[in-house]
Coordinates of N, CA and C and ligand atoms in Angstrom, one line a residue:
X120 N 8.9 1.0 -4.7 CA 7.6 1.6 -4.6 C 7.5 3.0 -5.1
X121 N 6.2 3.3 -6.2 CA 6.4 4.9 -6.8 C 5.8 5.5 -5.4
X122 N 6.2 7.0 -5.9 CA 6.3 7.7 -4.4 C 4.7 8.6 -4.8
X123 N 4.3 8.9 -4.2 CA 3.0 9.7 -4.9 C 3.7 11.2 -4.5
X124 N 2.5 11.9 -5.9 CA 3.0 13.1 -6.1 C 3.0 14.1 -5.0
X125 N 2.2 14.0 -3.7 CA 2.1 15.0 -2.7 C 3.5 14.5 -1.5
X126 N 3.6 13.2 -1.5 CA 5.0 13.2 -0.8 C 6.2 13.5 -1.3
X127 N 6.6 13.5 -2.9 CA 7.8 13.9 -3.4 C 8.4 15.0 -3.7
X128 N 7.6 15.7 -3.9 CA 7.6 17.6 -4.6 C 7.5 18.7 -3.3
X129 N 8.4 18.9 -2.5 CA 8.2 19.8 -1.5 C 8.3 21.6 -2.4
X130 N 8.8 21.8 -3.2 CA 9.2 23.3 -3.9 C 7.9 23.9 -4.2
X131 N 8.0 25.6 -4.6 CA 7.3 25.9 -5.4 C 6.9 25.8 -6.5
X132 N 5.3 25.6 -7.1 CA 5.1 25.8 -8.7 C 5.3 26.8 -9.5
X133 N 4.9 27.9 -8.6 CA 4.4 29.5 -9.4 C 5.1 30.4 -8.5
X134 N 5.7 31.3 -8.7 CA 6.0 32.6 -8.4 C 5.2 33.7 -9.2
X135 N 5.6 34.5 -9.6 CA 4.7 35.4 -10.5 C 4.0 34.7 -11.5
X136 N 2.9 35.8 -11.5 CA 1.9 35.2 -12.4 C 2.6 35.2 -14.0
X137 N 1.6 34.2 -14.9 CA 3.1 34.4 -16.1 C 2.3 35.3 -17.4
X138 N 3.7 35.8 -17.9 CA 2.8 36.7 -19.1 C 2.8 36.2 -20.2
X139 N 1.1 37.0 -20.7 CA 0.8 36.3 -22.1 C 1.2 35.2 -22.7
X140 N 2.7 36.3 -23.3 CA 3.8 35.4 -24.1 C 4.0 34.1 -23.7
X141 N 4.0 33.9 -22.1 CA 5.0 32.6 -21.7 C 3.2 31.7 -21.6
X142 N 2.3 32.6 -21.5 CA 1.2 31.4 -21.8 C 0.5 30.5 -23.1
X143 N 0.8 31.7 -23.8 CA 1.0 31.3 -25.4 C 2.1 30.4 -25.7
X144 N 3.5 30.1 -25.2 CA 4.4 29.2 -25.6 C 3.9 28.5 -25.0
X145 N 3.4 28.4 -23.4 CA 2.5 26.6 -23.1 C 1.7 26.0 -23.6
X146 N 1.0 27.3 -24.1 CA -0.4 26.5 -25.1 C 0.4 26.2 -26.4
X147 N 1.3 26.6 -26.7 CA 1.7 25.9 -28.1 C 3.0 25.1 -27.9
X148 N 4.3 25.9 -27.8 CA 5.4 24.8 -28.2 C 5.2 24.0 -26.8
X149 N 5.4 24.1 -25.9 CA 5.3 23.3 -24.5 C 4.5 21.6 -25.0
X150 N 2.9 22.4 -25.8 CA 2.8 21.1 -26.1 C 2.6 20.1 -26.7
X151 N 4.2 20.4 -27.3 CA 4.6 19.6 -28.6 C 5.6 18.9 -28.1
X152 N 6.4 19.2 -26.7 CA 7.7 18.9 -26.7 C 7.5 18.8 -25.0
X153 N 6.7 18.4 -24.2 CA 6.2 18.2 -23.0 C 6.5 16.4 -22.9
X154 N 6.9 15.9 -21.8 CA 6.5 14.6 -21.5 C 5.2 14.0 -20.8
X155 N 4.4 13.4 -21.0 CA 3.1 13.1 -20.6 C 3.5 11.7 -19.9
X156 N 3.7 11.6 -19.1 CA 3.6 10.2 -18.0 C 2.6 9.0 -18.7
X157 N 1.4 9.6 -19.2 CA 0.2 8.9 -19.4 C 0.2 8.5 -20.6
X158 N 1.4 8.9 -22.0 CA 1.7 9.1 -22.9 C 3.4 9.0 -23.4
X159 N 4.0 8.4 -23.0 CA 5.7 8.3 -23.6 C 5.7 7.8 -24.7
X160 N 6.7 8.2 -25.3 CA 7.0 7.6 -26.3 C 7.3 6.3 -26.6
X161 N 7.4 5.3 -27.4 CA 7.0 3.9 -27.4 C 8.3 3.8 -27.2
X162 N 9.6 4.5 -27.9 CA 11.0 4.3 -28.0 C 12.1 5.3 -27.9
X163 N 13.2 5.4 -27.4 CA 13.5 6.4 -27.3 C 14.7 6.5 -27.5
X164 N 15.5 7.6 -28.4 CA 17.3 7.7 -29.1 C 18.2 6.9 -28.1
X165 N 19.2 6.5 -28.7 CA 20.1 5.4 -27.4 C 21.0 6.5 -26.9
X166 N 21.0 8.0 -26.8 CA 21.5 8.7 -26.2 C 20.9 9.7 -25.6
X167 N 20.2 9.8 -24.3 CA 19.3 10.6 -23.6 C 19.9 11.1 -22.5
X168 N 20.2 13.0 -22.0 CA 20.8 13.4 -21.4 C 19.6 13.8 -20.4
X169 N 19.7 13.8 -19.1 CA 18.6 14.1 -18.0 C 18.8 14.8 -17.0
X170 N 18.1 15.9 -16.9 CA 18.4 17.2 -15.8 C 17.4 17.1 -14.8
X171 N 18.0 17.1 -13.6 CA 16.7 17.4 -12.7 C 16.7 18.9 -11.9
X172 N 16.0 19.4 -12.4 CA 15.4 20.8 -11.4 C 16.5 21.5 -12.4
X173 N 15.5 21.7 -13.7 CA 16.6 22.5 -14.3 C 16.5 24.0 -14.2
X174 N 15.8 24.4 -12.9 CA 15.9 25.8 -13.1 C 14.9 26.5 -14.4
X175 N 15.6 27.6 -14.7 CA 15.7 28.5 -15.7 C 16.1 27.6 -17.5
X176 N 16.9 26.6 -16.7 CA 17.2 25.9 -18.0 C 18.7 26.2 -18.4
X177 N 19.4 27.2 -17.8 CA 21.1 27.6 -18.5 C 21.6 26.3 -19.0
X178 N 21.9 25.6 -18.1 CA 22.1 23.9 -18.3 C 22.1 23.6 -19.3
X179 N 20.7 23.4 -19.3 CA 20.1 22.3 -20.6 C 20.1 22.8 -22.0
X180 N 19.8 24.2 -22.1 CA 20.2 24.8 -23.5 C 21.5 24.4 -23.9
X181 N 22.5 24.9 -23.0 CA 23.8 24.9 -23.4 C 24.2 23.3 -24.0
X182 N 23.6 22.4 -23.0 CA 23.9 21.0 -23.5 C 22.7 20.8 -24.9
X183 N 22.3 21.0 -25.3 CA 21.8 20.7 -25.6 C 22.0 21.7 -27.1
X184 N 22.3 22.6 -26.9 CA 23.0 23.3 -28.3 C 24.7 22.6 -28.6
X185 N 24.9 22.0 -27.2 CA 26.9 21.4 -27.8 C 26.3 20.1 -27.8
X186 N 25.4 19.1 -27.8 CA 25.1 18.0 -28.4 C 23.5 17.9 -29.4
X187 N 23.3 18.3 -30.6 CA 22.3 18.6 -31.1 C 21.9 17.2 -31.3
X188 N 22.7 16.0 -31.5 CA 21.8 14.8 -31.5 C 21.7 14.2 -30.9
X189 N 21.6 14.6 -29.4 CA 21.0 13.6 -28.2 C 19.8 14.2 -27.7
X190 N 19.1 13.9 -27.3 CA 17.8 14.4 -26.8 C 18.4 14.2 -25.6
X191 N 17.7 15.7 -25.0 CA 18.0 16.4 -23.5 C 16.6 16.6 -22.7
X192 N 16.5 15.9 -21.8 CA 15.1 15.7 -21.1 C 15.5 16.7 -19.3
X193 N 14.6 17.6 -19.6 CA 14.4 18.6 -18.7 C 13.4 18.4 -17.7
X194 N 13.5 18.1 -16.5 CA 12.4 18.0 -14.8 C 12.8 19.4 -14.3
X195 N 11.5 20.2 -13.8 CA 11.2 20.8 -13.4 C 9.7 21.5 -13.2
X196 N 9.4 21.3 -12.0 CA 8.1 21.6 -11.8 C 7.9 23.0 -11.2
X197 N 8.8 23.6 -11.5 CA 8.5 25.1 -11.4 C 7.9 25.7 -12.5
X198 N 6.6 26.1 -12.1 CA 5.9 26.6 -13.7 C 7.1 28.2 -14.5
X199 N 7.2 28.7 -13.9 CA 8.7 29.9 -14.2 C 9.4 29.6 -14.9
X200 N 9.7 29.1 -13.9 CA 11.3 28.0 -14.3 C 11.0 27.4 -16.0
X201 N 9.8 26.6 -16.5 CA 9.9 26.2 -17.6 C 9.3 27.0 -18.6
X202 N 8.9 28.5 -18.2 CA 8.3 29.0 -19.3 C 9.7 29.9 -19.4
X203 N 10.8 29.8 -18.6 CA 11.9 30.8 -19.2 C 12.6 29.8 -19.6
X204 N 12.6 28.8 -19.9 CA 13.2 27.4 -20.5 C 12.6 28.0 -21.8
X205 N 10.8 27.7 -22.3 CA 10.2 27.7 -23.6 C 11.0 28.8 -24.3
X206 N 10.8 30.3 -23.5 CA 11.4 31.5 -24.4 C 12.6 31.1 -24.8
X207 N 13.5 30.6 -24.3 CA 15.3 30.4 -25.1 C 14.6 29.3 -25.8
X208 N 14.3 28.0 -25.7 CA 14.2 27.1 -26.9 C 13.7 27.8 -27.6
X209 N 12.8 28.8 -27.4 CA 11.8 29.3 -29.3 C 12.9 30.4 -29.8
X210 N 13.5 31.2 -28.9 CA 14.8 31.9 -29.4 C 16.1 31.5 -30.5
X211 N 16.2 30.3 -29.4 CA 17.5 29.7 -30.3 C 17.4 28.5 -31.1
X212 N 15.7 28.4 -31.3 CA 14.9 27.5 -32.1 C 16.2 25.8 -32.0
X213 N 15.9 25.1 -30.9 CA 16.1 24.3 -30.1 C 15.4 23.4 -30.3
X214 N 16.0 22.0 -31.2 CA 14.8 21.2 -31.3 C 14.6 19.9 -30.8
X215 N 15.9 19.5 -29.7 CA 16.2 18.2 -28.8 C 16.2 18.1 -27.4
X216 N 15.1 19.4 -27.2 CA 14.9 19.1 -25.8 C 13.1 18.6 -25.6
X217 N 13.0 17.8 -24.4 CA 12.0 17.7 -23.8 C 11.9 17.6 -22.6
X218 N 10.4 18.3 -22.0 CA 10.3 19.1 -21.1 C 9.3 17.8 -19.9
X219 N 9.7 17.5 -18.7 CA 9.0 17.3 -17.7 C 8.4 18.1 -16.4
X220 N 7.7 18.6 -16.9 CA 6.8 19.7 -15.9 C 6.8 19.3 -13.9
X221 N 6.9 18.4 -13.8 CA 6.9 17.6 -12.4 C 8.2 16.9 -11.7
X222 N 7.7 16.1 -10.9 CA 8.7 16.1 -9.8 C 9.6 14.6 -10.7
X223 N 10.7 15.1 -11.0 CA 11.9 14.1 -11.7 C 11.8 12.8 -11.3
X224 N 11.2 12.5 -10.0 CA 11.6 10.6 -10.1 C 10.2 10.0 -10.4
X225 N 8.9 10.7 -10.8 CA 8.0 10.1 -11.4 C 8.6 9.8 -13.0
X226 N 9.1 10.7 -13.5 CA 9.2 10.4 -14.9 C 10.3 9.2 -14.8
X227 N 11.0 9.5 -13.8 CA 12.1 8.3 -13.8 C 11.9 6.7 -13.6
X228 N 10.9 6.6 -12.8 CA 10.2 5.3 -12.3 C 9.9 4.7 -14.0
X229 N 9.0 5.7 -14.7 CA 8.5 5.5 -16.2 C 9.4 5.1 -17.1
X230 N 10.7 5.9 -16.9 CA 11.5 5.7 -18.1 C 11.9 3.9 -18.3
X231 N 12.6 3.9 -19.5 CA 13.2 2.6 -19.9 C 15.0 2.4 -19.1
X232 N 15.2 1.6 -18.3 CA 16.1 1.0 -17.9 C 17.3 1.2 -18.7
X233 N 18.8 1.9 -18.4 CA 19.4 1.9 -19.2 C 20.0 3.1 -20.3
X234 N 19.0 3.9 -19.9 CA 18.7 4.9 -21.2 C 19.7 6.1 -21.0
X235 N 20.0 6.8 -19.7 CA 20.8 7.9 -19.9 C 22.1 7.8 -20.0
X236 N 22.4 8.5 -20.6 CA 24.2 8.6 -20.5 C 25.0 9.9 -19.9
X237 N 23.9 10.7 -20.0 CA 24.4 12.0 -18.7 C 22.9 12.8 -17.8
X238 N 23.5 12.7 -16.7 CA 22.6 13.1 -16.0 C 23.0 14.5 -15.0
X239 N 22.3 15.4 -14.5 CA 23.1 16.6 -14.4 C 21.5 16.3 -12.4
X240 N 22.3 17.1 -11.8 CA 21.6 17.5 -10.4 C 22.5 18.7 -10.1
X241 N 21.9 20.2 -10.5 CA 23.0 20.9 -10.2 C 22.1 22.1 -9.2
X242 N 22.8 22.0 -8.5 CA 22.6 22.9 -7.4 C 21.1 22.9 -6.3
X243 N 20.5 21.6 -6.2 CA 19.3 21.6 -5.7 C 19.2 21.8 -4.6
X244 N 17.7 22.6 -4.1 CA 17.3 22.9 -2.7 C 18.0 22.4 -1.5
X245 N 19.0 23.1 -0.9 CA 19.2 22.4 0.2 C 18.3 22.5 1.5
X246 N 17.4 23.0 1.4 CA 16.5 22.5 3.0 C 16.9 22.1 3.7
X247 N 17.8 23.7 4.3 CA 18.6 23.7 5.6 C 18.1 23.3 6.4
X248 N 17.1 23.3 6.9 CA 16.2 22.8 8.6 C 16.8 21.6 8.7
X249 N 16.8 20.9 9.8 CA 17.2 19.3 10.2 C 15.9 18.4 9.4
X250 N 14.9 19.5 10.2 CA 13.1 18.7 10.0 C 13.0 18.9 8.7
X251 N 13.7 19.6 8.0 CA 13.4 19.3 6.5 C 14.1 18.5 5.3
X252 N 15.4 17.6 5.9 CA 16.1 16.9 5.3 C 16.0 16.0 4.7
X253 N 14.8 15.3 5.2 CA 14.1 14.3 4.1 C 13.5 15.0 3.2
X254 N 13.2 16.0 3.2 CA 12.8 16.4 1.4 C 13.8 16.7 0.4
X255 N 15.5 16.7 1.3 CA 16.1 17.0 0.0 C 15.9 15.7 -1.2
X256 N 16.4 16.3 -2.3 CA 16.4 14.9 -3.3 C 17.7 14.6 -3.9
X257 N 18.5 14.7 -3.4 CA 19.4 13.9 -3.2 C 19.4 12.8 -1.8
X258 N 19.3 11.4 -2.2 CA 19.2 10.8 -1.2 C 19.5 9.1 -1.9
X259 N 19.9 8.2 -1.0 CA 20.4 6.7 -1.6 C 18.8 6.5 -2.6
X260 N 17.9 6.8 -2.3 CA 17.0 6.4 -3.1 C 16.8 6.6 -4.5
X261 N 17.1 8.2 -4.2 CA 16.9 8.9 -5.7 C 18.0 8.3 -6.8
X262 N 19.0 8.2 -5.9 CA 20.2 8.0 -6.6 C 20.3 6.3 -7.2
X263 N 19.6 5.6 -6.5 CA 19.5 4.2 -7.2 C 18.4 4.6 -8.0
X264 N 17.4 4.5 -8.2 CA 16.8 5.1 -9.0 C 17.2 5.1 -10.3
X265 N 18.2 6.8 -10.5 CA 19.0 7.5 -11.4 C 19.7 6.6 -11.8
X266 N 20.8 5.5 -10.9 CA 21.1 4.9 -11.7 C 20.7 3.8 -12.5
X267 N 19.8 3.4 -12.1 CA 18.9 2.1 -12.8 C 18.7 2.9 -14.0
X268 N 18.5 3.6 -14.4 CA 17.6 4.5 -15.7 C 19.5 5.1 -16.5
X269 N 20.3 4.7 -15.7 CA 21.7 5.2 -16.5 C 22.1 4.1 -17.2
X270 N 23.0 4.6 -18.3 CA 23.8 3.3 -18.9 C 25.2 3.5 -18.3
X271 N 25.3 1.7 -18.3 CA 26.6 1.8 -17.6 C 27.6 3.0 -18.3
X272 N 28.2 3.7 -17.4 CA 29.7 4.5 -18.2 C 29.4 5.8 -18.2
X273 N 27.8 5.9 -17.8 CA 26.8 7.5 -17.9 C 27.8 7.9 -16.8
X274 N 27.6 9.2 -17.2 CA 28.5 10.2 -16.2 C 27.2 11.2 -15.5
X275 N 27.2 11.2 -13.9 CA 26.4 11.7 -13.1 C 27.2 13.1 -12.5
X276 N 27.0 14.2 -12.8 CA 27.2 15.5 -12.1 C 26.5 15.9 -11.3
X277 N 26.6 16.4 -10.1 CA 26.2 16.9 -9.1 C 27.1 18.3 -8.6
X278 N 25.9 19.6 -8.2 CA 26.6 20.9 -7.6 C 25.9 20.7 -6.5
X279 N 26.7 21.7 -5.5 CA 26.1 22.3 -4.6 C 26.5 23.3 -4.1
X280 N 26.4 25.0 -3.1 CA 27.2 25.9 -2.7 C 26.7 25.8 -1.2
X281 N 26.1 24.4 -0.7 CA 25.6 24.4 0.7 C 26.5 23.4 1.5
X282 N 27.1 24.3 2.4 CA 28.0 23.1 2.8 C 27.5 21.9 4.4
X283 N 26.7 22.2 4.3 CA 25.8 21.2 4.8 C 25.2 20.1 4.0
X284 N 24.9 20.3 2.9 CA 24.3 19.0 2.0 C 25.4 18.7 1.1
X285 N 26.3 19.0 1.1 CA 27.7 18.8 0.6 C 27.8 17.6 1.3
X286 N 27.9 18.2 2.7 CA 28.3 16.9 3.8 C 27.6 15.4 3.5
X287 N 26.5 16.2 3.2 CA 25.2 14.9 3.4 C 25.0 14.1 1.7
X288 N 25.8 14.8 0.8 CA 25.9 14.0 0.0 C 27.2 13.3 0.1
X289 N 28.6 13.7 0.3 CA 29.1 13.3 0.6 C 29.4 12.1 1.6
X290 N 28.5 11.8 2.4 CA 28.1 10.5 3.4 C 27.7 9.5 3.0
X291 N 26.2 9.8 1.7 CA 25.7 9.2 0.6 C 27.0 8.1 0.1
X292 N 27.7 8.9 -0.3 CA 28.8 8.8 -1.9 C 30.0 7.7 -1.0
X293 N 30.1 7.6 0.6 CA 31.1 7.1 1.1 C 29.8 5.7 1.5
X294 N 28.8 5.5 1.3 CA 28.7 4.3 1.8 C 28.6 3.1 1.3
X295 N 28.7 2.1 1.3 CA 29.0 0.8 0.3 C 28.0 0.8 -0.9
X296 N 26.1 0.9 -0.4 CA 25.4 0.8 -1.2 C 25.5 2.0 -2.3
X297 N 26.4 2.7 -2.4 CA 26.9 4.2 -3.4 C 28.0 3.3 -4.0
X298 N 28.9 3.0 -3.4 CA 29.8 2.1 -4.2 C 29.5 1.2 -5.2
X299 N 28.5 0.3 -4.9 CA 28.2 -0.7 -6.0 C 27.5 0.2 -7.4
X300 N 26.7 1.0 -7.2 CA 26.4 2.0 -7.9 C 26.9 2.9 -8.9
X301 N 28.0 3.6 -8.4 CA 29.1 4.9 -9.1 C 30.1 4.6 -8.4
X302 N 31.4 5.6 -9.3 CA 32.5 5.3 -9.1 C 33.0 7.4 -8.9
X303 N 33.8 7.7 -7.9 CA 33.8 9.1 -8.1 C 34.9 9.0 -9.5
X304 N 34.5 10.1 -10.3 CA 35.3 10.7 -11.3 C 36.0 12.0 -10.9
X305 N 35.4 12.9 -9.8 CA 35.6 13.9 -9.5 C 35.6 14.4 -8.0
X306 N 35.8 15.1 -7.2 CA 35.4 15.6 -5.7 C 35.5 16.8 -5.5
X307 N 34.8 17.3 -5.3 CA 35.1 18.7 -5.0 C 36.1 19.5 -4.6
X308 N 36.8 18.9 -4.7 CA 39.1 19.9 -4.1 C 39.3 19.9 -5.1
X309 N 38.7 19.2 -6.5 CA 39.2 19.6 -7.7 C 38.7 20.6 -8.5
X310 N 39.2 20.9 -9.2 CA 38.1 22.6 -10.2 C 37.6 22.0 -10.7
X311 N 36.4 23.4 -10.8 CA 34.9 23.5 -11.4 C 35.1 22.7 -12.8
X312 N 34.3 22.1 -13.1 CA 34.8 21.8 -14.7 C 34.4 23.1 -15.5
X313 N 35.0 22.7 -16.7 CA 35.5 24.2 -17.5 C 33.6 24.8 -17.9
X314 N 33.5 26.0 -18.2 CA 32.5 26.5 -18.5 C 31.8 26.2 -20.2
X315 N 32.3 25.8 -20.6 CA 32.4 24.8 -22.3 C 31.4 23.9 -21.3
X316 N 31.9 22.7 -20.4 CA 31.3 21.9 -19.9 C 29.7 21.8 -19.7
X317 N 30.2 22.9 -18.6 CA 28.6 23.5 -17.5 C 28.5 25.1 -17.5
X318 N 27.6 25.3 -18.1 CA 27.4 27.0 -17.6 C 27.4 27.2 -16.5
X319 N 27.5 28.3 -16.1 CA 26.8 29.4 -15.0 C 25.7 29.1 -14.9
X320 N 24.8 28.4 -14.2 CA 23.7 28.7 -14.0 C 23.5 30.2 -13.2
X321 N 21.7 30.6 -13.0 CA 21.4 31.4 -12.0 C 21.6 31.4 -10.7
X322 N 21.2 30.2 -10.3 CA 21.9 29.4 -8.9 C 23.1 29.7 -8.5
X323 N 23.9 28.8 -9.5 CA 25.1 29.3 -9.3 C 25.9 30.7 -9.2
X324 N 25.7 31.4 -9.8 CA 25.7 33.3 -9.9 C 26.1 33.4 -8.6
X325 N 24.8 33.2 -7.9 CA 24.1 33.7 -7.1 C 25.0 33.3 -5.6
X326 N 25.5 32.0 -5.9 CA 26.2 31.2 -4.4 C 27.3 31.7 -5.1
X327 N 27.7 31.9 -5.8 CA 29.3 32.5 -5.6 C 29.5 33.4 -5.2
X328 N 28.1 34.3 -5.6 CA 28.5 35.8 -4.4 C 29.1 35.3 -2.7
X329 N 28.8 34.5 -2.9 CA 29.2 34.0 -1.0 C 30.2 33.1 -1.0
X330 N 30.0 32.1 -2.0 CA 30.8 30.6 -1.8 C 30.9 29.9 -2.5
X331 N 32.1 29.5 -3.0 CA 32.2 28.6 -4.4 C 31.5 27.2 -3.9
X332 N 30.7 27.0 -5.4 CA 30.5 26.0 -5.8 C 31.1 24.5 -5.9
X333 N 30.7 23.5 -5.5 CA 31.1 22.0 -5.1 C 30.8 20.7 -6.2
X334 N 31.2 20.8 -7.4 CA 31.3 19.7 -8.6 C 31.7 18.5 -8.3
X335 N 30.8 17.5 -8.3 CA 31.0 16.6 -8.1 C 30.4 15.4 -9.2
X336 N 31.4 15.0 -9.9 CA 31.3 14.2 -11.3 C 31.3 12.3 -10.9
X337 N 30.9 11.6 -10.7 CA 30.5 10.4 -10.9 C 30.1 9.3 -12.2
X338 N 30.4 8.4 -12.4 CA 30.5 7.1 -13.7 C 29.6 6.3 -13.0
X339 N 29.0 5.8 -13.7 CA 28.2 4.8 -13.5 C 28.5 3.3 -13.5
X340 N 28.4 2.4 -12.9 CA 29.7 1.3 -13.0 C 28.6 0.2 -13.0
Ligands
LIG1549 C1 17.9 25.8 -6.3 S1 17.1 25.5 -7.8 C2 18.5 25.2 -8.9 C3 18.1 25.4 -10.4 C4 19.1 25.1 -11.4 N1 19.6 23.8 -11.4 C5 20.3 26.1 -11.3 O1 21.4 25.7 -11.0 O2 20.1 27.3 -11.6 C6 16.6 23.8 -7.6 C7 15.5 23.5 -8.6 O3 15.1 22.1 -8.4 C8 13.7 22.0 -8.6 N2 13.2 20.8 -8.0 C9 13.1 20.5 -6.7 N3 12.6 19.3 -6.5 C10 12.5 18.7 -7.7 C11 12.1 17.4 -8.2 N4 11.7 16.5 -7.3 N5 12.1 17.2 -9.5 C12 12.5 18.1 -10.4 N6 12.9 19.3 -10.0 C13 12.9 19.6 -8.7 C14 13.1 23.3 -8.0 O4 11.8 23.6 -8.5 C15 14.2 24.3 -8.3 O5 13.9 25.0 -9.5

């Protein structure tokens, strides 16, 4: 069942108001290289890498400058968040990304069966409260979902520096209906993968000031 948009998006849109510049790149490159739900493309490259909540974007540039021929599909409905995405793509004149302004499992319901071959969840909201743990998005749902839209062999990464949703993905990842799904490639007692791999995100910076980070790499089976 699709989820409507006021039950799936708990985050912020807007933080500061945005300047000129970053309104001028919405009114132009944004929308040339935006996904329209109402509007997809009829077909799409047999190699599509998919971020959800990409932040700032560190991520997705980097992947997306060390694989120039895969198209890299960026969710994030933080309005910020994608206008400091537009400024590096018009910087480093970036021409394989596309941009999902909204909450990632709408576009995912849309997409075509099959299609990703990497998918990244790195460091999402942990919504420490108890009463708020149904809005994380990591959850069996999201994640069958994700994988229906992966091709077999796609490789799923997941961060976190919250050792509470650590737990709670980790409980996820131990239950049978996770099993038929993914296969772990990775667990967190092993090291970060190399920075070639994954940048530094902002996120991440920021939780190592306190507490390393929790990499967790999965196959799609
Ligand atoms: C803590 S931030 C981490 C950002 C980035 N991945 C990083 O490591 O710097 C989590 C991000 O996920 C985004 N987000 C939350 N729910 C989302 C959803 N349903 N679909 C797409 N993005 C989402 C938020 O807007 C936020 O920018």
């Amino acid at each position: 069942m699709e989820p409507s948009r006021k039950q799936t998006f708990y985050g912020r849109r807007q933080s500061r108001p945005l300047k000129d510049s970053q309104k001028n790149l919405l009114n132009t490159l944004y929308q040339n290289i935006k996904l329209d739900l109402e509007n997809l493309p009829s077909s799409f490259p047999s190699d599509v890498l998919f971020e959800i909540g990409f932040g700032s974007g560190e991520n997705l540039i980097h992947q997306a400058q060390k694989y120039p021929n895969i198209l890299c599909i960026g969710c994030e409905p933080f309005i910020n968040g994608v206008a400091a995405l537009l400024n590096k793509i018009e910087e480093e004149k970036i021409e394989n990304i596309k941009i999902f302004a909204d909450d990632a499992r709408l576009l995912l319901y849309a997409l075509p069966n099959q299609l990703i071959s990497k998918a990244f969840i790195l460091f999402p909201d942990p919504w420490p409260k108890k009463r708020h743990h149904k809005r994380r998005i990591i959850s069996m749902e999201t994640l069958s979902l994700l994988r229906q839209k992966m091709q077999n062999g796609g490789q799923l990464t997941i961060a976190t520096d919250h050792l509470g949703y650590l737990e709670w993905i980790l409980e996820i990842v131990d239950s049978e209906d996770f099993k038929t799904l993914f296969e772990i490639k990775s667990l967190p007692s092993m090291d970060r993968p190399s920075t070639e791999e994954i940048p530094v995100t902002r996120y991440e910076k920021k939780a190592l000031e306190n507490r390393p980070g929790a990499f967790l790499i999965f196959k799609a089976i």
